[in-house]
Amino acid sequence: ETGVTQSPTHLIKTRGQQVTLRCSSQSGHNTVSWYQQALGQGPQFIFQYYREEENGRGNFPPRFSGLQFPNYSSELNVNALELDDSALYLCASSLGFLAGEGTGELFFGEGSRLTVL
Amino acid sequence: GEDVEQSLFLSVREGDSSVINCTYTDSSSTYLYWYKQEPGAGLQLLTYIFSNMDMKQDQRLTVLLNKKDKHLSLRIADTQTGDSAIYFCARGRLYNFNKFYFGSGTKLNVKP
């Protein structure tokens, strides 16, 4: 069983640039969530995709956007990068949330560490 | 972490028991989770408990839930140096989507 994989593992951007982070969900999982973890903090929910549709969003501005593909892999896009966007971005997959689909526990990838200069 | 609170640090000696505590304020949570994060790594699910349970044991791990006080604890028996990591408490509510709220994490240091 393949776990959650993310790419790239590290990247450096400058303010104003755009970034795309990628995630392959665990085999059999149809739901992908993205979290931002600032240094010394717990992860903060960005949004979730369920069967290719955004299915919930946290308190992040519209310049954070995403996609989920038919194979359930996902992308996180951040436009107009700001210094405060520097963080570890975590992707987590799960087996949905509807009755019978699972108990919702999240399985995380290793993360993509973004530094904005 | 939106109403999930944890103490920041815990230091124990190898072989002792560790108890990591967490409090939350939203009583509508359905599931409560413990995750472990080692340096430079993602989060690893350790265990979870349903909100209608009081206790769950899984090998060296014991989770206690006091619903009245909204207090969750994780006990690690016979703590080893490999248990040194940051431990996150998270609450989830399976409503329209499973959004998790995480605490800020407790850094566990195990001294040999």
PDB file of N, CA and C in Angstrom, chain B residues 9-89:
ATOM      1  N   PHE B   9       5.873  21.690  26.608  1.00  0.00           N
ATOM      2  CA  PHE B   9       7.028  20.820  26.795  1.00  0.00           C
ATOM      3  C   PHE B   9       6.764  19.781  27.875  1.00  0.00           C
ATOM      4  N   LEU B  10       7.431  18.624  27.715  1.00  0.00           N
ATOM      5  CA  LEU B  10       7.421  17.589  28.742  1.00  0.00           C
ATOM      6  C   LEU B  10       8.758  16.874  28.662  1.00  0.00           C
ATOM      7  N   SER B  11       9.399  16.700  29.822  1.00  0.00           N
ATOM      8  CA  SER B  11      10.670  16.000  29.860  1.00  0.00           C
ATOM      9  C   SER B  11      10.556  14.841  30.830  1.00  0.00           C
ATOM     10  N   VAL B  12      10.949  13.643  30.387  1.00  0.00           N
ATOM     11  CA  VAL B  12      10.886  12.447  31.238  1.00  0.00           C
ATOM     12  C   VAL B  12      12.173  11.650  31.061  1.00  0.00           C
ATOM     13  N   ARG B  13      12.384  10.717  31.977  1.00  0.00           N
ATOM     14  CA  ARG B  13      13.529   9.817  31.871  1.00  0.00           C
ATOM     15  C   ARG B  13      13.099   8.535  31.170  1.00  0.00           C
ATOM     16  N   GLU B  14      14.016   7.954  30.436  1.00  0.00           N
ATOM     17  CA  GLU B  14      13.756   6.692  29.741  1.00  0.00           C
ATOM     18  C   GLU B  14      13.248   5.655  30.741  1.00  0.00           C
ATOM     19  N   GLY B  15      12.186   4.954  30.352  1.00  0.00           N
ATOM     20  CA  GLY B  15      11.600   3.938  31.217  1.00  0.00           C
ATOM     21  C   GLY B  15      10.433   4.431  32.040  1.00  0.00           C
ATOM     22  N   ASP B  16      10.344   5.753  32.238  1.00  0.00           N
ATOM     23  CA  ASP B  16       9.213   6.319  32.971  1.00  0.00           C
ATOM     24  C   ASP B  16       7.990   6.366  32.064  1.00  0.00           C
ATOM     25  N   SER B  17       6.844   6.679  32.657  1.00  0.00           N
ATOM     26  CA  SER B  17       5.641   6.940  31.868  1.00  0.00           C
ATOM     27  C   SER B  17       5.561   8.426  31.551  1.00  0.00           C
ATOM     28  N   SER B  18       5.030   8.725  30.367  1.00  0.00           N
ATOM     29  CA  SER B  18       4.790  10.123  29.960  1.00  0.00           C
ATOM     30  C   SER B  18       3.287  10.326  29.880  1.00  0.00           C
ATOM     31  N   VAL B  19       2.842  11.474  30.325  1.00  0.00           N
ATOM     32  CA  VAL B  19       1.427  11.812  30.178  1.00  0.00           C
ATOM     33  C   VAL B  19       1.331  13.180  29.516  1.00  0.00           C
ATOM     34  N   ILE B  20       0.742  13.199  28.350  1.00  0.00           N
ATOM     35  CA  ILE B  20       0.577  14.446  27.586  1.00  0.00           C
ATOM     36  C   ILE B  20      -0.895  14.812  27.619  1.00  0.00           C
ATOM     37  N   ASN B  21      -1.173  16.054  27.983  1.00  0.00           N
ATOM     38  CA  ASN B  21      -2.543  16.492  28.200  1.00  0.00           C
ATOM     39  C   ASN B  21      -3.022  17.455  27.124  1.00  0.00           C
ATOM     40  N   CYS B  22      -4.325  17.481  26.949  1.00  0.00           N
ATOM     41  CA  CYS B  22      -4.950  18.325  25.921  1.00  0.00           C
ATOM     42  C   CYS B  22      -6.337  18.710  26.419  1.00  0.00           C
ATOM     43  N   THR B  23      -6.715  19.955  26.211  1.00  0.00           N
ATOM     44  CA  THR B  23      -8.089  20.374  26.516  1.00  0.00           C
ATOM     45  C   THR B  23      -8.705  20.998  25.276  1.00  0.00           C
ATOM     46  N   TYR B  24     -10.005  20.876  25.161  1.00  0.00           N
ATOM     47  CA  TYR B  24     -10.704  21.429  24.005  1.00  0.00           C
ATOM     48  C   TYR B  24     -12.011  22.015  24.505  1.00  0.00           C
ATOM     49  N   THR B  25     -12.623  22.854  23.691  1.00  0.00           N
ATOM     50  CA  THR B  25     -13.832  23.526  24.161  1.00  0.00           C
ATOM     51  C   THR B  25     -15.080  23.119  23.394  1.00  0.00           C
ATOM     52  N   ASP B  26     -14.943  22.563  22.202  1.00  0.00           N
ATOM     53  CA  ASP B  26     -16.123  22.247  21.399  1.00  0.00           C
ATOM     54  C   ASP B  26     -16.592  20.832  21.710  1.00  0.00           C
ATOM     55  N   SER B  27     -17.716  20.707  22.356  1.00  0.00           N
ATOM     56  CA  SER B  27     -18.195  19.386  22.775  1.00  0.00           C
ATOM     57  C   SER B  27     -18.869  18.612  21.639  1.00  0.00           C
ATOM     58  N   SER B  28     -18.969  19.242  20.451  1.00  0.00           N
ATOM     59  CA  SER B  28     -19.604  18.521  19.339  1.00  0.00           C
ATOM     60  C   SER B  28     -18.628  17.636  18.594  1.00  0.00           C
ATOM     61  N   SER B  29     -17.371  17.641  19.041  1.00  0.00           N
ATOM     62  CA  SER B  29     -16.367  16.820  18.359  1.00  0.00           C
ATOM     63  C   SER B  29     -16.758  15.351  18.417  1.00  0.00           C
ATOM     64  N   THR B  30     -16.537  14.672  17.328  1.00  0.00           N
ATOM     65  CA  THR B  30     -16.887  13.261  17.244  1.00  0.00           C
ATOM     66  C   THR B  30     -15.700  12.369  17.550  1.00  0.00           C
ATOM     67  N   TYR B  31     -14.544  12.772  17.049  1.00  0.00           N
ATOM     68  CA  TYR B  31     -13.330  11.981  17.220  1.00  0.00           C
ATOM     69  C   TYR B  31     -12.221  12.867  17.762  1.00  0.00           C
ATOM     70  N   LEU B  32     -11.353  12.257  18.549  1.00  0.00           N
ATOM     71  CA  LEU B  32     -10.174  12.958  19.063  1.00  0.00           C
ATOM     72  C   LEU B  32      -8.970  12.104  18.746  1.00  0.00           C
ATOM     73  N   TYR B  33      -7.912  12.745  18.276  1.00  0.00           N
ATOM     74  CA  TYR B  33      -6.765  12.033  17.728  1.00  0.00           C
ATOM     75  C   TYR B  33      -5.472  12.472  18.398  1.00  0.00           C
ATOM     76  N   TRP B  34      -4.525  11.555  18.375  1.00  0.00           N
ATOM     77  CA  TRP B  34      -3.152  11.895  18.749  1.00  0.00           C
ATOM     78  C   TRP B  34      -2.238  11.587  17.574  1.00  0.00           C
ATOM     79  N   TYR B  35      -1.444  12.602  17.209  1.00  0.00           N
ATOM     80  CA  TYR B  35      -0.462  12.460  16.141  1.00  0.00           C
ATOM     81  C   TYR B  35       0.929  12.724  16.701  1.00  0.00           C
ATOM     82  N   LYS B  36       1.916  12.098  16.064  1.00  0.00           N
ATOM     83  CA  LYS B  36       3.331  12.269  16.445  1.00  0.00           C
ATOM     84  C   LYS B  36       4.071  12.853  15.247  1.00  0.00           C
ATOM     85  N   GLN B  37       4.923  13.846  15.521  1.00  0.00           N
ATOM     86  CA  GLN B  37       5.719  14.436  14.449  1.00  0.00           C
ATOM     87  C   GLN B  37       7.187  14.453  14.857  1.00  0.00           C
ATOM     88  N   GLU B  38       7.989  13.751  14.088  1.00  0.00           N
ATOM     89  CA  GLU B  38       9.429  13.757  14.330  1.00  0.00           C
ATOM     90  C   GLU B  38      10.051  14.886  13.510  1.00  0.00           C
ATOM     91  N   PRO B  39      11.254  15.336  13.862  1.00  0.00           N
ATOM     92  CA  PRO B  39      11.861  16.490  13.176  1.00  0.00           C
ATOM     93  C   PRO B  39      11.899  16.315  11.672  1.00  0.00           C
ATOM     94  N   GLY B  40      11.415  17.331  10.962  1.00  0.00           N
ATOM     95  CA  GLY B  40      11.473  17.322   9.507  1.00  0.00           C
ATOM     96  C   GLY B  40      10.516  16.368   8.838  1.00  0.00           C
ATOM     97  N   ALA B  41       9.581  15.820   9.580  1.00  0.00           N
ATOM     98  CA  ALA B  41       8.685  14.809   9.009  1.00  0.00           C
ATOM     99  C   ALA B  41       7.234  15.254   9.090  1.00  0.00           C
ATOM    100  N   GLY B  42       6.372  14.486   8.436  1.00  0.00           N
ATOM    101  CA  GLY B  42       4.942  14.733   8.515  1.00  0.00           C
ATOM    102  C   GLY B  42       4.378  14.175   9.800  1.00  0.00           C
ATOM    103  N   LEU B  43       3.068  14.145   9.895  1.00  0.00           N
ATOM    104  CA  LEU B  43       2.402  13.682  11.110  1.00  0.00           C
ATOM    105  C   LEU B  43       2.016  12.219  10.980  1.00  0.00           C
ATOM    106  N   GLN B  44       2.285  11.479  12.026  1.00  0.00           N
ATOM    107  CA  GLN B  44       1.963  10.049  12.058  1.00  0.00           C
ATOM    108  C   GLN B  44       0.817   9.827  13.040  1.00  0.00           C
ATOM    109  N   LEU B  45      -0.255   9.213  12.559  1.00  0.00           N
ATOM    110  CA  LEU B  45      -1.377   8.923  13.441  1.00  0.00           C
ATOM    111  C   LEU B  45      -0.983   7.854  14.454  1.00  0.00           C
ATOM    112  N   LEU B  46      -1.156   8.176  15.745  1.00  0.00           N
ATOM    113  CA  LEU B  46      -0.851   7.202  16.804  1.00  0.00           C
ATOM    114  C   LEU B  46      -2.096   6.426  17.213  1.00  0.00           C
ATOM    115  N   THR B  47      -3.146   7.161  17.503  1.00  0.00           N
ATOM    116  CA  THR B  47      -4.362   6.538  17.990  1.00  0.00           C
ATOM    117  C   THR B  47      -5.501   7.557  17.952  1.00  0.00           C
ATOM    118  N   TYR B  48      -6.716   7.061  18.070  1.00  0.00           N
ATOM    119  CA  TYR B  48      -7.852   7.969  18.148  1.00  0.00           C
ATOM    120  C   TYR B  48      -8.903   7.365  19.063  1.00  0.00           C
ATOM    121  N   ILE B  49      -9.806   8.201  19.512  1.00  0.00           N
ATOM    122  CA  ILE B  49     -10.863   7.744  20.397  1.00  0.00           C
ATOM    123  C   ILE B  49     -12.159   8.421  19.985  1.00  0.00           C
ATOM    124  N   PHE B  50     -13.235   7.681  20.018  1.00  0.00           N
ATOM    125  CA  PHE B  50     -14.540   8.258  19.727  1.00  0.00           C
ATOM    126  C   PHE B  50     -15.025   9.008  20.960  1.00  0.00           C
ATOM    127  N   SER B  51     -15.815  10.006  20.765  1.00  0.00           N
ATOM    128  CA  SER B  51     -16.232  10.846  21.891  1.00  0.00           C
ATOM    129  C   SER B  51     -17.198  10.138  22.832  1.00  0.00           C
ATOM    130  N   ASN B  52     -17.680   8.954  22.460  1.00  0.00           N
ATOM    131  CA  ASN B  52     -18.552   8.208  23.383  1.00  0.00           C
ATOM    132  C   ASN B  52     -17.772   7.169  24.191  1.00  0.00           C
ATOM    133  N   MET B  53     -16.450   7.219  24.110  1.00  0.00           N
ATOM    134  CA  MET B  53     -15.597   6.301  24.864  1.00  0.00           C
ATOM    135  C   MET B  53     -14.888   7.069  25.979  1.00  0.00           C
ATOM    136  N   ASP B  54     -14.472   6.334  27.015  1.00  0.00           N
ATOM    137  CA  ASP B  54     -13.722   6.944  28.115  1.00  0.00           C
ATOM    138  C   ASP B  54     -12.238   6.622  28.025  1.00  0.00           C
ATOM    139  N   MET B  55     -11.932   5.458  27.466  1.00  0.00           N
ATOM    140  CA  MET B  55     -10.559   5.000  27.471  1.00  0.00           C
ATOM    141  C   MET B  55     -10.310   4.111  26.261  1.00  0.00           C
ATOM    142  N   LYS B  56      -9.081   4.175  25.782  1.00  0.00           N
ATOM    143  CA  LYS B  56      -8.667   3.251  24.737  1.00  0.00           C
ATOM    144  C   LYS B  56      -7.211   2.912  24.977  1.00  0.00           C
ATOM    145  N   GLN B  57      -6.894   1.615  24.905  1.00  0.00           N
ATOM    146  CA  GLN B  57      -5.518   1.186  25.113  1.00  0.00           C
ATOM    147  C   GLN B  57      -5.016   0.504  23.847  1.00  0.00           C
ATOM    148  N   ASP B  58      -3.787   0.831  23.507  1.00  0.00           N
ATOM    149  CA  ASP B  58      -3.170   0.258  22.313  1.00  0.00           C
ATOM    150  C   ASP B  58      -1.694   0.091  22.609  1.00  0.00           C
ATOM    151  N   GLN B  59      -1.314  -1.122  23.021  1.00  0.00           N
ATOM    152  CA  GLN B  59       0.057  -1.456  23.396  1.00  0.00           C
ATOM    153  C   GLN B  59       0.560  -0.486  24.479  1.00  0.00           C
ATOM    154  N   ARG B  60       1.583   0.305  24.205  1.00  0.00           N
ATOM    155  CA  ARG B  60       2.117   1.192  25.257  1.00  0.00           C
ATOM    156  C   ARG B  60       1.306   2.473  25.419  1.00  0.00           C
ATOM    157  N   LEU B  61       0.334   2.672  24.562  1.00  0.00           N
ATOM    158  CA  LEU B  61      -0.431   3.918  24.576  1.00  0.00           C
ATOM    159  C   LEU B  61      -1.786   3.722  25.253  1.00  0.00           C
ATOM    160  N   THR B  62      -2.116   4.671  26.125  1.00  0.00           N
ATOM    161  CA  THR B  62      -3.442   4.694  26.740  1.00  0.00           C
ATOM    162  C   THR B  62      -4.013   6.088  26.570  1.00  0.00           C
ATOM    163  N   VAL B  63      -5.203   6.163  26.010  1.00  0.00           N
ATOM    164  CA  VAL B  63      -5.891   7.444  25.844  1.00  0.00           C
ATOM    165  C   VAL B  63      -7.035   7.491  26.841  1.00  0.00           C
ATOM    166  N   LEU B  64      -7.109   8.593  27.582  1.00  0.00           N
ATOM    167  CA  LEU B  64      -8.211   8.816  28.508  1.00  0.00           C
ATOM    168  C   LEU B  64      -8.979  10.051  28.075  1.00  0.00           C
ATOM    169  N   LEU B  65     -10.296   9.948  28.081  1.00  0.00           N
ATOM    170  CA  LEU B  65     -11.141  11.071  27.697  1.00  0.00           C
ATOM    171  C   LEU B  65     -12.105  11.383  28.829  1.00  0.00           C
ATOM    172  N   ASN B  66     -12.049  12.602  29.311  1.00  0.00           N
ATOM    173  CA  ASN B  66     -12.993  13.106  30.311  1.00  0.00           C
ATOM    174  C   ASN B  66     -13.893  14.108  29.598  1.00  0.00           C
ATOM    175  N   LYS B  67     -15.088  13.635  29.221  1.00  0.00           N
ATOM    176  CA  LYS B  67     -15.955  14.481  28.399  1.00  0.00           C
ATOM    177  C   LYS B  67     -16.501  15.669  29.191  1.00  0.00           C
ATOM    178  N   LYS B  68     -16.697  15.452  30.472  1.00  0.00           N
ATOM    179  CA  LYS B  68     -17.266  16.523  31.309  1.00  0.00           C
ATOM    180  C   LYS B  68     -16.303  17.707  31.343  1.00  0.00           C
ATOM    181  N   ASP B  69     -14.999  17.396  31.528  1.00  0.00           N
ATOM    182  CA  ASP B  69     -13.998  18.455  31.608  1.00  0.00           C
ATOM    183  C   ASP B  69     -13.386  18.781  30.248  1.00  0.00           C
ATOM    184  N   LYS B  70     -13.784  18.063  29.211  1.00  0.00           N
ATOM    185  CA  LYS B  70     -13.224  18.234  27.860  1.00  0.00           C
ATOM    186  C   LYS B  70     -11.703  18.119  27.913  1.00  0.00           C
ATOM    187  N   HIS B  71     -11.255  17.032  28.507  1.00  0.00           N
ATOM    188  CA  HIS B  71      -9.832  16.805  28.726  1.00  0.00           C
ATOM    189  C   HIS B  71      -9.452  15.453  28.148  1.00  0.00           C
ATOM    190  N   LEU B  72      -8.395  15.466  27.369  1.00  0.00           N
ATOM    191  CA  LEU B  72      -7.885  14.261  26.718  1.00  0.00           C
ATOM    192  C   LEU B  72      -6.437  14.079  27.145  1.00  0.00           C
ATOM    193  N   SER B  73      -6.045  12.852  27.410  1.00  0.00           N
ATOM    194  CA  SER B  73      -4.644  12.615  27.747  1.00  0.00           C
ATOM    195  C   SER B  73      -4.121  11.401  26.998  1.00  0.00           C
ATOM    196  N   LEU B  74      -2.818  11.422  26.777  1.00  0.00           N
ATOM    197  CA  LEU B  74      -2.118  10.298  26.151  1.00  0.00           C
ATOM    198  C   LEU B  74      -1.026   9.863  27.108  1.00  0.00           C
ATOM    199  N   ARG B  75      -1.096   8.621  27.528  1.00  0.00           N
ATOM    200  CA  ARG B  75      -0.076   8.065  28.406  1.00  0.00           C
ATOM    201  C   ARG B  75       0.778   7.112  27.588  1.00  0.00           C
ATOM    202  N   ILE B  76       2.088   7.308  27.653  1.00  0.00           N
ATOM    203  CA  ILE B  76       3.031   6.414  26.991  1.00  0.00           C
ATOM    204  C   ILE B  76       3.776   5.672  28.088  1.00  0.00           C
ATOM    205  N   ALA B  77       3.577   4.365  28.151  1.00  0.00           N
ATOM    206  CA  ALA B  77       4.262   3.560  29.161  1.00  0.00           C
ATOM    207  C   ALA B  77       5.680   3.242  28.691  1.00  0.00           C
ATOM    208  N   ASP B  78       6.599   3.101  29.683  1.00  0.00           N
ATOM    209  CA  ASP B  78       7.976   2.696  29.359  1.00  0.00           C
ATOM    210  C   ASP B  78       8.540   3.552  28.227  1.00  0.00           C
ATOM    211  N   THR B  79       8.560   4.859  28.432  1.00  0.00           N
ATOM    212  CA  THR B  79       8.968   5.786  27.379  1.00  0.00           C
ATOM    213  C   THR B  79      10.408   5.536  26.959  1.00  0.00           C
ATOM    214  N   GLN B  80      10.627   5.541  25.650  1.00  0.00           N
ATOM    215  CA  GLN B  80      11.945   5.304  25.072  1.00  0.00           C
ATOM    216  C   GLN B  80      12.474   6.570  24.408  1.00  0.00           C
ATOM    217  N   THR B  81      13.786   6.612  24.161  1.00  0.00           N
ATOM    218  CA  THR B  81      14.356   7.801  23.512  1.00  0.00           C
ATOM    219  C   THR B  81      13.752   8.005  22.122  1.00  0.00           C
ATOM    220  N   GLY B  82      13.348   6.928  21.481  1.00  0.00           N
ATOM    221  CA  GLY B  82      12.691   7.043  20.172  1.00  0.00           C
ATOM    222  C   GLY B  82      11.317   7.670  20.223  1.00  0.00           C
ATOM    223  N   ASP B  83      10.788   7.851  21.428  1.00  0.00           N
ATOM    224  CA  ASP B  83       9.486   8.523  21.570  1.00  0.00           C
ATOM    225  C   ASP B  83       9.639  10.037  21.573  1.00  0.00           C
ATOM    226  N   SER B  84      10.877  10.530  21.618  1.00  0.00           N
ATOM    227  CA  SER B  84      11.109  11.981  21.587  1.00  0.00           C
ATOM    228  C   SER B  84      10.571  12.543  20.274  1.00  0.00           C
ATOM    229  N   ALA B  85       9.658  13.470  20.377  1.00  0.00           N
ATOM    230  CA  ALA B  85       8.986  14.032  19.192  1.00  0.00           C
ATOM    231  C   ALA B  85       8.012  15.103  19.681  1.00  0.00           C
ATOM    232  N   ILE B  86       7.277  15.667  18.742  1.00  0.00           N
ATOM    233  CA  ILE B  86       6.186  16.575  19.104  1.00  0.00           C
ATOM    234  C   ILE B  86       4.877  15.807  18.943  1.00  0.00           C
ATOM    235  N   TYR B  87       4.020  15.902  19.933  1.00  0.00           N
ATOM    236  CA  TYR B  87       2.748  15.188  19.929  1.00  0.00           C
ATOM    237  C   TYR B  87       1.610  16.195  19.816  1.00  0.00           C
ATOM    238  N   PHE B  88       0.758  15.950  18.843  1.00  0.00           N
ATOM    239  CA  PHE B  88      -0.368  16.840  18.593  1.00  0.00           C
ATOM    240  C   PHE B  88      -1.679  16.145  18.942  1.00  0.00           C
ATOM    241  N   CYS B  89      -2.491  16.869  19.649  1.00  0.00           N
ATOM    242  CA  CYS B  89      -3.865  16.483  19.886  1.00  0.00           C
ATOM    243  C   CYS B  89      -4.705  17.142  18.801  1.00  0.00           C
TER     244      CYS B  89
END
